[in-house]
XYZ file of C-alpha atoms in Angstrom:
206
model
C 29.646 -195.050 -179.496
C 29.227 -197.469 -176.525
C 32.043 -199.619 -174.793
C 32.346 -201.570 -171.700
C 31.964 -204.997 -170.190
C 28.808 -207.343 -169.467
C 28.551 -210.475 -167.408
C 25.263 -212.503 -167.052
C 24.003 -215.748 -165.663
C 20.697 -217.302 -165.031
C 17.478 -217.908 -166.770
C 14.723 -215.777 -168.400
C 11.525 -217.800 -169.167
C 9.869 -215.815 -171.852
C 6.737 -218.229 -171.845
C 6.085 -217.739 -168.046
C 2.411 -217.290 -167.146
C 1.222 -213.732 -166.431
C 1.722 -212.807 -162.762
C 4.691 -215.150 -162.335
C 8.384 -214.070 -162.210
C 10.062 -215.050 -165.481
C 13.657 -214.510 -164.139
C 15.169 -217.592 -162.310
C 18.393 -217.196 -160.564
C 19.215 -214.026 -162.800
C 22.356 -212.267 -162.007
C 24.226 -209.613 -164.341
C 26.455 -206.736 -164.206
C 27.774 -204.103 -166.654
C 30.137 -201.454 -166.804
C 29.312 -199.246 -169.833
C 30.618 -195.944 -171.322
C 28.939 -193.719 -174.112
C 30.896 -191.128 -175.923
C 29.567 -188.456 -178.433
C 25.778 -189.277 -178.006
C 22.675 -187.215 -177.891
C 19.558 -187.073 -175.348
C 16.732 -184.847 -175.805
C 18.562 -183.065 -178.633
C 21.230 -182.155 -176.266
C 24.838 -183.467 -177.032
C 26.352 -185.948 -174.574
C 30.113 -185.692 -174.245
C 30.599 -188.610 -172.078
C 28.452 -190.958 -169.984
C 29.385 -193.811 -167.639
C 27.383 -196.102 -165.449
C 27.573 -199.428 -163.510
C 24.640 -201.691 -163.539
C 23.982 -204.730 -161.394
C 20.865 -207.096 -161.976
C 20.025 -209.486 -159.178
C 16.759 -211.255 -159.785
C 14.230 -208.635 -160.978
C 16.149 -205.613 -159.209
C 18.394 -203.560 -161.375
C 20.716 -201.181 -159.278
C 22.450 -198.156 -160.973
C 25.607 -196.746 -159.383
C 28.306 -194.244 -160.528
C 25.996 -193.170 -163.479
C 27.440 -189.869 -164.516
C 26.720 -187.997 -167.751
C 28.320 -184.795 -169.066
C 27.083 -182.424 -171.692
C 29.220 -179.368 -172.139
C 29.578 -177.832 -168.743
C 26.531 -179.597 -167.148
C 26.944 -182.977 -165.183
C 24.135 -185.262 -164.221
C 24.833 -187.986 -161.709
C 22.063 -190.781 -161.119
C 21.856 -193.687 -158.546
C 19.170 -196.010 -157.328
C 17.299 -199.123 -158.456
C 14.610 -200.338 -160.827
C 12.439 -203.433 -160.456
C 11.651 -205.155 -163.622
C 8.650 -207.189 -162.352
C 6.744 -204.138 -160.915
C 8.262 -201.588 -163.307
C 8.985 -199.418 -160.199
C 11.848 -197.165 -159.783
C 13.742 -195.476 -156.763
C 16.236 -193.031 -158.144
C 18.163 -189.867 -157.027
C 19.754 -187.319 -159.095
C 22.044 -184.370 -159.037
C 22.464 -181.873 -161.720
C 25.040 -179.123 -161.915
C 26.372 -176.491 -164.284
C 23.395 -176.472 -166.624
C 23.511 -173.333 -168.774
C 19.876 -172.051 -169.266
C 20.835 -170.356 -172.593
C 20.655 -173.895 -173.926
C 16.837 -174.022 -173.661
C 16.250 -170.567 -174.497
C 14.721 -171.256 -177.877
C 12.107 -173.854 -176.313
C 10.794 -171.253 -173.979
C 11.308 -168.057 -175.790
C 7.654 -167.883 -176.251
C 7.032 -167.610 -172.512
C 10.230 -165.854 -171.066
C 13.756 -164.878 -171.902
C 15.965 -166.479 -169.497
C 19.654 -166.848 -168.754
C 21.728 -168.297 -165.791
C 23.385 -171.521 -164.542
C 21.036 -174.094 -163.027
C 21.632 -176.820 -160.427
C 19.073 -179.407 -159.031
C 18.950 -182.488 -156.894
C 15.974 -184.699 -155.972
C 14.373 -188.052 -156.175
C 12.086 -190.026 -158.562
C 10.109 -193.071 -157.353
C 7.133 -195.041 -158.155
C 5.811 -196.606 -161.308
C 4.879 -195.140 -164.825
C 1.297 -194.843 -163.498
C 2.168 -193.318 -160.329
C 5.357 -191.144 -160.510
C 6.419 -189.262 -157.485
C 9.356 -186.772 -157.364
C 11.014 -184.289 -154.983
C 13.062 -181.466 -156.384
C 15.248 -178.682 -155.046
C 16.748 -176.305 -157.570
C 18.632 -172.986 -157.858
C 19.845 -170.718 -160.446
C 23.003 -168.652 -160.149
C 22.985 -165.192 -161.802
C 19.415 -165.728 -163.028
C 18.263 -163.154 -165.779
C 14.529 -163.331 -166.512
C 13.056 -160.816 -169.180
C 16.070 -158.619 -168.836
C 16.030 -158.463 -164.968
C 18.911 -160.085 -162.870
C 18.299 -161.724 -159.583
C 20.820 -162.344 -156.813
C 18.833 -165.474 -155.501
C 16.396 -167.725 -157.282
C 15.402 -171.154 -155.588
C 12.558 -173.391 -155.805
C 11.689 -176.737 -154.123
C 8.687 -179.006 -154.544
C 7.131 -182.386 -153.962
C 4.944 -183.982 -156.603
C 2.735 -187.154 -156.830
C -0.561 -188.204 -158.043
C -0.811 -185.033 -160.308
C -0.516 -182.894 -157.232
C 2.257 -180.432 -156.156
C 2.026 -181.050 -152.481
C 4.619 -178.672 -151.313
C 6.112 -175.717 -153.226
C 8.637 -172.999 -152.187
C 9.772 -170.136 -154.266
C 12.237 -167.609 -153.419
C 13.396 -164.455 -155.581
C 15.769 -161.784 -154.354
C 17.244 -158.814 -156.090
C 19.221 -156.432 -153.899
C 17.068 -155.537 -150.783
C 13.913 -156.692 -152.556
C 12.544 -160.301 -151.883
C 9.651 -162.367 -152.585
C 8.950 -165.734 -151.083
C 5.945 -168.037 -151.879
C 4.681 -171.185 -150.198
C 1.962 -173.233 -151.733
C 0.414 -176.603 -150.833
C -1.602 -179.183 -152.600
C -1.865 -177.622 -156.359
C -3.843 -180.079 -158.400
C -2.453 -179.825 -162.019
C -5.730 -181.571 -163.587
C -8.240 -179.366 -161.771
C -6.046 -176.291 -161.516
C -7.136 -175.868 -157.752
C -4.720 -174.699 -155.080
C -5.473 -175.732 -151.448
C -3.421 -172.993 -149.732
C -0.633 -170.375 -150.388
C 1.342 -167.759 -148.360
C 3.545 -165.103 -149.428
C 6.197 -162.679 -147.848
C 7.444 -159.318 -149.504
C 10.297 -157.532 -148.112
C 11.216 -153.970 -149.183
C 9.216 -153.769 -152.333
C 6.000 -151.969 -153.165
C 3.324 -153.379 -155.557
C 4.866 -152.185 -158.860
C 8.149 -153.784 -157.708
C 6.236 -157.043 -157.253
C 5.085 -156.992 -160.884
C 8.602 -156.386 -162.102
C 9.989 -159.112 -159.972
C 7.739 -161.743 -161.759
C 7.613 -160.400 -165.374
């Protein structure tokens, strides 16, 4: 169910010629709340957002969604004429057990994830930065003390990737640059291993 308030003024000319701005002195604002919804097959307990439209710019503020123990906060802007976005997000408290069935063919995972980052660009040229960590990560029956990853993505290329896994005195750190998803080509990568032998590296990753 959705509730809230909406205010709007201005003109939208639906018959505007291509390339011209159909919005004329358009201004609008909304304060909306969603309860008991779903997104990507996940239950949404509560969602709230403030929206402000000025011309072709839509500003999003105080957008917070809760789903069980997880909270997602989003803020930023979208531009209706160019279809561009400039958003930041912050996710906390996401239990990986909720997606276990979706990845069970690849790995058995558990833990609580948090992530923050940005999403910019258009549908044809999405760019993103993400920094994520998992508390109490268990992967294929093995528990890790630290699990962190950060990356930058754009134009089908992961330009900067850093991965860190630690378990006790053992640790594995990997840095990679310019991995092209389409061609499956990697420009460079470096790694650092501390206090583990070759069999332990395999156990750390499988």
